[in-house]
CSV table of C-alpha atoms in Angstrom, one decimal:
chain,number,residue,atom,x,y,z
A,185,GLY,CA,50.3,26.3,-30.7
A,186,THR,CA,49.9,29.3,-32.7
A,187,ILE,CA,48.1,32.4,-33.2
A,188,THR,CA,48.5,34.3,-36.6
A,189,VAL,CA,46.8,38.0,-36.6
A,190,ALA,CA,46.6,40.0,-40.0
A,191,SER,CA,49.4,42.1,-41.0
A,192,THR,CA,47.0,44.9,-41.1
A,193,LEU,CA,45.3,45.9,-37.8
A,194,GLY,CA,42.4,48.8,-36.5
A,195,THR,CA,41.6,49.5,-33.7
A,196,SER,CA,40.1,46.5,-33.1
A,197,ILE,CA,40.6,42.4,-34.3
A,198,ASP,CA,38.0,40.6,-35.6
A,199,LEU,CA,38.3,36.8,-33.8
A,200,THR,CA,36.4,35.3,-36.9
A,201,THR,CA,38.4,37.1,-39.9
A,202,GLU,CA,41.4,38.3,-38.8
A,203,VAL,CA,42.9,35.4,-35.8
A,204,THR,CA,42.8,31.5,-37.1
A,205,GLY,CA,44.8,28.9,-34.9
A,206,THR,CA,44.2,27.7,-31.9
A,207,LEU,CA,44.9,29.5,-28.5
A,208,PRO,CA,47.3,26.9,-26.0
A,209,VAL,CA,45.5,26.0,-22.7
A,210,ALA,CA,49.0,27.4,-21.5
A,211,ASN,CA,47.8,30.8,-22.9
A,212,GLY,CA,44.1,30.5,-21.4
A,213,GLY,CA,42.3,28.9,-24.4
A,214,THR,CA,40.7,25.2,-24.8
A,215,GLY,CA,43.9,23.5,-26.9
A,216,THR,CA,41.0,22.5,-29.6
A,217,SER,CA,39.3,24.3,-32.4
A,218,THR,CA,36.2,21.8,-31.8
A,219,ALA,CA,32.9,23.3,-31.1
A,220,PHE,CA,31.5,21.8,-27.7
A,221,THR,CA,27.6,20.6,-28.1
A,222,THR,CA,24.8,21.2,-26.0
A,223,GLY,CA,25.0,19.4,-22.8
A,224,SER,CA,29.1,18.6,-23.1
A,225,ILE,CA,30.6,18.5,-19.8
A,226,VAL,CA,34.0,20.0,-20.5
A,227,PHE,CA,37.0,17.9,-18.6
A,228,ALA,CA,40.6,18.2,-19.3
A,229,GLY,CA,42.0,15.6,-22.0
A,230,ALA,CA,45.3,14.7,-22.5
A,231,SER,CA,47.9,17.3,-22.4
A,232,GLY,CA,45.3,19.7,-21.0
A,233,VAL,CA,43.1,19.9,-23.9
A,234,TYR,CA,39.9,20.5,-23.3
A,235,THR,CA,37.3,17.9,-24.5
A,236,GLN,CA,34.4,16.4,-24.5
A,237,ASP,CA,32.6,12.3,-24.5
A,238,ASN,CA,29.3,12.8,-24.7
A,239,ALA,CA,28.5,9.5,-24.8
A,240,ASN,CA,29.7,8.6,-21.5
A,241,PHE,CA,29.3,12.0,-19.3
A,242,PHE,CA,26.4,14.2,-20.3
A,243,PHE,CA,23.8,16.8,-18.8
A,244,ASN,CA,20.6,17.7,-20.4
A,245,ASP,CA,20.1,21.1,-18.9
A,246,THR,CA,16.8,20.7,-19.7
A,247,THR,CA,15.2,17.9,-17.3
A,248,ASN,CA,18.6,18.5,-15.0
A,249,ARG,CA,19.6,14.8,-15.2
A,250,LEU,CA,23.1,13.8,-15.6
A,251,GLY,CA,24.5,10.5,-17.4
A,252,LEU,CA,27.0,8.5,-16.9
A,253,GLY,CA,27.1,6.0,-19.5
A,254,THR,CA,24.5,7.5,-21.6
A,255,ASN,CA,23.4,10.8,-23.2
A,256,SER,CA,19.8,10.2,-22.5
A,257,PRO,CA,19.3,10.1,-18.7
A,258,SER,CA,16.5,8.5,-17.3
A,259,SER,CA,16.6,10.4,-13.8
A,260,GLN,CA,18.5,12.7,-12.1
A,261,LEU,CA,21.4,10.2,-12.1
A,262,ASP,CA,21.7,7.4,-14.6
A,263,ILE,CA,24.4,5.6,-13.9
A,264,PHE,CA,24.3,3.1,-17.7
A,265,GLY,CA,25.4,-0.1,-19.3
A,266,THR,CA,26.6,-3.8,-18.0
A,267,SER,CA,29.4,-2.0,-15.9
A,268,ASN,CA,26.6,0.1,-13.7
A,269,ALA,CA,27.8,0.4,-10.4
A,270,LEU,CA,28.0,3.2,-7.3
A,271,ARG,CA,30.4,2.5,-5.0
A,272,LEU,CA,30.5,4.4,-1.6
A,273,SER,CA,33.8,4.2,0.1
A,274,TYR,CA,34.9,4.5,4.0
A,275,ASP,CA,38.2,4.2,2.5
A,276,VAL,CA,40.1,2.3,-0.5
A,277,SER,CA,40.0,-1.1,1.4
A,278,ASN,CA,36.6,-0.5,3.0
A,279,TYR,CA,33.6,0.4,0.5
A,280,GLY,CA,30.2,-1.2,-0.6
A,281,THR,CA,28.6,-1.3,-4.5
A,282,LEU,CA,25.0,-1.0,-5.8
A,283,SER,CA,24.4,-2.1,-9.0
A,284,ALA,CA,21.7,-3.1,-11.2
A,285,THR,CA,21.6,-6.7,-12.8
A,286,SER,CA,20.0,-7.8,-16.3
A,287,GLY,CA,16.9,-8.2,-14.9
A,288,GLY,CA,16.7,-5.1,-13.2
A,289,ASN,CA,17.1,-6.0,-9.7
A,290,ILE,CA,19.6,-4.6,-7.4
A,291,THR,CA,23.0,-6.2,-5.8
A,292,VAL,CA,24.7,-5.0,-2.8
A,293,THR,CA,28.0,-6.3,-2.6
A,294,SER,CA,31.1,-5.4,0.1
A,295,SER,CA,34.2,-5.5,0.3
A,296,ASN,CA,34.1,-7.2,3.1
A,297,THR,CA,35.4,-10.9,2.5
A,298,THR,CA,33.0,-12.7,4.8
A,299,GLU,CA,29.8,-10.9,4.8
A,300,SER,CA,27.5,-8.6,2.9
A,301,GLN,CA,25.7,-6.6,5.1
A,302,VAL,CA,22.7,-3.8,5.1
A,303,ILE,CA,22.5,-1.5,8.5
A,304,ILE,CA,19.6,0.0,8.5
A,305,GLY,CA,19.4,2.6,11.2
A,306,THR,CA,22.4,4.4,13.7
A,307,GLY,CA,21.7,3.0,17.1
A,308,ALA,CA,19.5,6.2,17.9
A,309,SER,CA,16.0,5.3,19.8
A,310,VAL,CA,13.6,5.0,16.6
A,311,ASP,CA,12.0,2.5,14.6
A,312,SER,CA,14.4,0.9,12.1
A,313,SER,CA,12.5,-1.0,9.0
A,314,ILE,CA,11.9,-1.2,5.3
A,315,ALA,CA,8.7,-1.5,3.8
A,316,PHE,CA,7.0,-3.1,0.3
A,317,ASP,CA,4.4,-1.3,-1.3
A,318,GLY,CA,2.4,-3.4,-3.2
A,319,ALA,CA,-0.9,-2.7,-5.4
A,320,SER,CA,-3.2,-3.7,-3.1
A,321,GLN,CA,-1.7,-4.8,0.0
A,322,ASP,CA,1.7,-2.9,2.2
A,323,TYR,CA,4.1,-4.5,4.6
A,324,TYR,CA,6.7,-3.7,6.9
A,325,SER,CA,9.8,-5.2,8.6
A,326,GLY,CA,11.6,-4.1,11.4
A,327,LEU,CA,12.5,-3.6,14.8
A,328,ASP,CA,9.8,-1.8,17.1
A,329,HIS,CA,12.1,0.6,19.0
A,330,THR,CA,8.8,0.4,22.0
A,331,THR,CA,9.2,-2.9,22.9
A,332,GLY,CA,12.7,-4.1,21.3
A,333,SER,CA,10.5,-6.5,18.9
A,334,TYR,CA,11.5,-7.8,15.4
A,335,MET,CA,8.3,-7.5,13.8
A,336,ILE,CA,6.4,-7.9,10.5
A,337,GLY,CA,3.0,-6.6,9.4
A,338,SER,CA,0.2,-5.5,7.4
A,339,GLY,CA,1.2,-1.6,6.4
A,340,PHE,CA,4.0,0.4,7.0
A,341,ILE,CA,4.4,1.4,10.1
A,342,VAL,CA,6.2,-0.9,12.8
A,343,GLY,CA,4.0,-1.5,15.4
A,344,THR,CA,0.7,-1.7,14.0
A,345,SER,CA,-1.1,-4.8,12.6
A,346,PRO,CA,2.1,-6.9,13.4
A,347,LEU,CA,1.8,-10.3,11.7
A,348,VAL,CA,4.9,-12.3,13.5
A,349,THR,CA,6.8,-10.8,16.1
A,350,LEU,CA,10.2,-12.1,17.4
A,351,THR,CA,11.2,-10.4,20.8
A,352,SER,CA,14.6,-9.6,22.5
A,353,GLY,CA,14.3,-13.0,24.7
A,354,GLY,CA,13.7,-15.3,21.6
A,355,ASN,CA,10.4,-15.9,21.6
A,356,LEU,CA,8.1,-16.0,18.6
A,357,GLY,CA,4.7,-15.0,17.9
A,358,ILE,CA,2.6,-15.7,15.0
A,359,GLY,CA,-0.9,-13.8,15.6
A,360,ASP,CA,0.6,-12.6,19.0
A,361,SER,CA,2.8,-9.7,19.6
A,362,THR,CA,3.3,-10.7,23.3
A,363,PRO,CA,4.4,-14.1,22.7
A,364,ASP,CA,4.3,-15.8,25.8
A,365,ALA,CA,6.7,-19.0,25.0
A,366,ARG,CA,9.5,-20.2,21.8
A,367,LEU,CA,6.5,-20.8,19.4
A,368,ASP,CA,3.3,-18.7,20.5
A,369,PHE,CA,-0.1,-19.2,17.6
A,370,ASP,CA,-2.9,-16.8,18.6
A,371,PHE,CA,-5.7,-17.2,15.5
A,372,ALA,CA,-8.9,-15.6,16.4
A,373,SER,CA,-11.7,-15.5,14.1
A,374,THR,CA,-14.9,-13.7,13.6
A,375,SER,CA,-16.2,-15.1,10.3
A,376,THR,CA,-19.8,-15.5,10.1
A,377,SER,CA,-19.5,-17.8,6.9
A,378,ALA,CA,-19.1,-21.6,7.4
A,379,ALA,CA,-15.7,-22.3,6.8
A,380,THR,CA,-12.5,-24.9,7.2
A,381,GLU,CA,-10.3,-22.9,9.5
A,382,TYR,CA,-7.1,-23.8,11.8
A,383,GLY,CA,-4.8,-22.6,13.5
A,384,GLY,CA,-1.8,-24.4,12.8
A,385,TYR,CA,-1.8,-27.1,9.8
A,386,PHE,CA,1.6,-29.1,8.8
A,387,THR,CA,1.6,-31.2,5.6
A,388,VAL,CA,4.5,-33.7,5.1
A,389,THR,CA,5.5,-35.3,2.2
A,390,ASP,CA,8.5,-37.8,1.7
A,391,THR,CA,8.6,-39.0,-2.0
A,392,GLY,CA,12.0,-41.0,-1.5
A,393,VAL,CA,12.4,-44.5,-2.9
A,394,VAL,CA,13.7,-46.2,-0.1
A,395,THR,CA,14.8,-50.0,-1.1
A,396,THR,CA,16.7,-50.9,2.2
A,397,GLY,CA,17.0,-49.7,6.1
A,398,THR,CA,14.6,-48.3,8.6
A,399,ASP,CA,13.0,-44.6,7.1
A,400,ASN,CA,11.1,-42.5,9.8
A,401,THR,CA,9.3,-39.9,9.0
A,402,TYR,CA,7.8,-37.5,11.4
A,403,GLY,CA,4.7,-35.3,11.1
A,404,THR,CA,5.8,-33.9,14.4
A,405,ARG,CA,7.8,-34.7,17.0
A,406,THR,CA,8.1,-33.4,20.8
A,407,ASP,CA,11.0,-34.4,22.5
A,408,LEU,CA,10.6,-32.9,26.1
A,409,THR,CA,13.3,-33.3,28.9
A,410,ARG,CA,13.2,-32.1,32.5
A,411,SER,CA,16.0,-32.3,35.3
A,412,GLY,CA,17.3,-30.7,37.9
A,413,ALA,CA,14.3,-30.6,40.5
A,414,THR,CA,15.4,-31.6,43.9
A,415,GLY,CA,11.8,-31.0,45.4
A,416,GLY,CA,8.2,-29.6,44.7
A,417,THR,CA,5.8,-30.9,42.3
A,418,ILE,CA,6.8,-31.1,38.9
A,419,ASN,CA,4.0,-31.5,36.0
A,420,ASN,CA,5.6,-32.4,32.6
A,421,TYR,CA,3.7,-32.0,30.0
A,422,GLY,CA,4.8,-33.5,25.8
A,423,GLN,CA,1.8,-31.7,25.0
A,424,TYR,CA,-1.6,-30.2,26.4
A,425,VAL,CA,-4.8,-29.9,25.1
A,426,ASP,CA,-7.0,-27.4,26.5
A,427,LEU,CA,-10.7,-27.1,24.4
A,428,SER,CA,-13.4,-25.8,24.7
A,429,GLY,CA,-17.0,-25.4,22.4
A,430,THR,CA,-20.2,-22.8,23.7
A,431,ALA,CA,-22.9,-21.5,21.7
A,432,PRO,CA,-23.6,-17.6,22.7
A,433,SER,CA,-27.6,-18.7,21.4
A,434,GLY,CA,-29.2,-20.6,19.4
A,435,THR,CA,-29.4,-24.7,19.1
A,436,PRO,CA,-26.4,-25.6,16.9
A,437,THR,CA,-24.5,-29.2,17.0
A,438,ILE,CA,-21.4,-28.6,18.3
A,439,ASN,CA,-18.6,-31.1,18.2
A,440,ASN,CA,-15.3,-30.6,20.4
A,441,TYR,CA,-12.1,-32.7,19.4
A,442,GLY,CA,-9.2,-32.7,22.1
A,443,ALA,CA,-7.6,-34.9,19.4
A,444,PHE,CA,-8.9,-36.8,16.1
A,445,LEU,CA,-6.6,-39.5,14.6
A,446,ASN,CA,-7.0,-40.2,11.3
A,447,VAL,CA,-4.9,-42.8,9.6
A,448,ASN,CA,-4.7,-44.3,6.3
A,449,SER,CA,-2.4,-46.4,4.7
A,450,ASN,CA,-3.3,-48.1,1.3
A,451,THR,CA,0.4,-49.3,-0.2
A,452,THR,CA,1.6,-52.8,-1.1
A,453,GLY,CA,3.7,-54.7,0.8
A,454,VAL,CA,2.9,-55.1,4.1
A,455,THR,CA,1.5,-52.2,6.4
A,456,THR,CA,0.5,-51.5,9.6
A,457,ASN,CA,-1.8,-48.6,11.2
A,458,VAL,CA,-1.9,-47.7,14.8
A,459,ALA,CA,-3.9,-44.6,15.8
A,460,LEU,CA,-2.5,-44.2,19.3
A,461,TRP,CA,0.7,-46.0,20.5
A,462,ALA,CA,1.3,-45.4,24.4
A,463,ALA,CA,4.6,-46.5,26.1
A,464,VAL,CA,5.7,-45.9,29.3
A,465,SER,CA,7.7,-47.1,32.1
A,466,GLY,CA,10.1,-45.8,34.3
A,467,ALA,CA,8.2,-44.1,37.0
A,468,ASP,CA,7.1,-45.6,40.9
A,469,THR,CA,3.5,-46.0,38.9
A,470,ASN,CA,2.6,-46.1,35.1
A,471,TYR,CA,-0.4,-45.2,33.3
A,472,ALA,CA,-1.1,-45.8,29.5
A,473,GLY,CA,-4.1,-43.9,29.6
A,474,ILE,CA,-6.2,-42.2,32.0
A,475,PHE,CA,-10.0,-41.1,31.4
A,476,THR,CA,-11.8,-39.1,33.9
A,477,GLY,CA,-14.7,-38.2,32.7
A,478,GLY,CA,-16.6,-39.5,29.1
A,479,ASN,CA,-17.5,-43.1,27.7
A,480,VAL,CA,-14.6,-44.8,26.0
A,481,GLY,CA,-16.1,-47.1,22.8
A,482,ILE,CA,-13.5,-49.6,21.0
A,483,GLY,CA,-15.2,-50.1,17.2
A,484,ASP,CA,-18.0,-48.2,18.4
A,485,THR,CA,-18.5,-44.4,17.6
A,486,SER,CA,-21.4,-44.0,19.8
A,487,PRO,CA,-20.4,-45.7,22.6
A,488,ALA,CA,-23.6,-45.6,25.4
A,489,GLY,CA,-21.6,-47.0,28.1
A,490,LEU,CA,-18.7,-46.3,29.8
A,491,PHE,CA,-16.5,-48.6,27.8
A,492,THR,CA,-18.3,-50.7,25.2
A,493,VAL,CA,-16.6,-53.1,22.6
A,494,GLY,CA,-18.1,-53.8,19.1
A,495,SER,CA,-21.0,-51.6,16.8
A,496,GLY,CA,-23.8,-51.1,18.4
A,497,ASP,CA,-22.3,-51.8,22.2
A,498,LEU,CA,-22.1,-55.4,21.8
A,499,PHE,CA,-20.3,-55.3,25.1
A,500,THR,CA,-20.8,-52.8,28.0
A,501,ILE,CA,-19.7,-52.0,30.9
A,502,ASN,CA,-21.3,-49.1,33.0
A,503,SER,CA,-20.3,-46.4,35.2
A,504,SER,CA,-20.7,-48.7,38.3
A,505,GLY,CA,-18.5,-51.4,36.6
A,506,ILE,CA,-21.7,-53.6,35.9
A,507,ILE,CA,-21.4,-55.5,32.8
A,508,SER,CA,-25.1,-54.3,31.4
A,509,SER,CA,-24.5,-56.1,27.7
A,510,SER,CA,-22.9,-58.6,26.4
A,511,ASN,CA,-22.7,-60.8,22.9
A,512,ASN,CA,-21.8,-64.1,22.4
A,513,ILE,CA,-20.5,-64.3,26.5
A,514,THR,CA,-21.9,-67.9,26.9
A,515,PRO,CA,-23.3,-69.0,30.7
A,516,ASN,CA,-20.8,-70.5,32.7
A,517,SER,CA,-18.4,-68.6,30.6
A,518,VAL,CA,-14.6,-69.3,32.3
A,519,PHE,CA,-11.9,-67.3,32.6
A,520,THR,CA,-8.7,-68.4,34.0
A,521,THR,CA,-6.2,-66.3,35.8
A,522,GLY,CA,-3.0,-68.6,35.2
A,523,GLN,CA,-3.1,-69.8,39.1
A,524,THR,CA,-5.3,-73.2,40.1
A,525,ASP,CA,-8.4,-71.4,41.1
A,526,GLU,CA,-10.7,-70.8,38.3
A,527,TYR,CA,-13.5,-67.9,38.2
A,528,CYS,CA,-16.8,-68.1,36.4
A,529,LEU,CA,-18.9,-65.1,34.8
A,530,THR,CA,-22.4,-65.4,36.1
A,531,TYR,CA,-24.8,-63.5,34.5
A,532,GLU,CA,-28.7,-62.8,35.7
A,533,GLY,CA,-31.8,-63.0,32.9
A,534,THR,CA,-35.5,-63.4,32.9
A,535,GLY,CA,-36.6,-67.0,34.3
A,536,THR,CA,-33.0,-68.3,34.4
A,537,THR,CA,-29.8,-67.9,36.1
């Protein structure tokens, strides 16, 4: 802590040849004889002695980059090492921490013991979102201030090219930015090539090994309850299908199916396949089915009458309620009603009755 001055001094002092020792910090010195290297950030060490730690605290003046935990910073601020973290503190007890994992992923943690949350926006009248910048496709996810809806869409600007929309009222639209129901699908195709397209497609697979009990698996299930009405006409629909198919020009073959059921089971054991099961009860008048138009065929894919049975219309009732064709119904076939009266089916043919 002393400086030795040569015994013979001229009118000046040569700090290299005539002064030796270390000037203490208290006397305006650095307290050390170590020369600081380029890029060193000098700070006060033990006893206030000026010191450096280039391996953990370094500034590259050429690239203007600051490294914490490294002397080779790769960006303007590089926090390096397995203990890397950037803490933003509101006070000593409330803070959030941002860090990188060994895989390069970003982790956000919080001092909040019940949840970690990232808040985007300050309540101002602007859109709030995050965006994903891909090589060929970009997406955004955020709040559209204009509509008050949460949207996921294509591009970077909220509200443009929306794919999914959740309104403030709780309606979810897929392909519909103004959904009218709790779940609203809108699908519009302009494809000019023959293809198979679906407005909705559900795949349900159950491979669980069940050895006892009753196991139920549903592809879709609808439970509808309507109560509270005291007047008026109340219509309740478990499922409502409104389908139309037309051609603007040409003579294409168009097949419209309001419902197409294909049930196939090929397993060991005893199996039962039911394509359609209707159970109706409880009302003043109950109908298992009402058909207001079109022919009905049982075992017949091309029924030529109002009601047919068997392939090739083996049994047919026409629109006038007359049996117009039958097979294996012999003359004077008897139908009993469970009463004492008996009725016979008489049909007319050429030559005999």
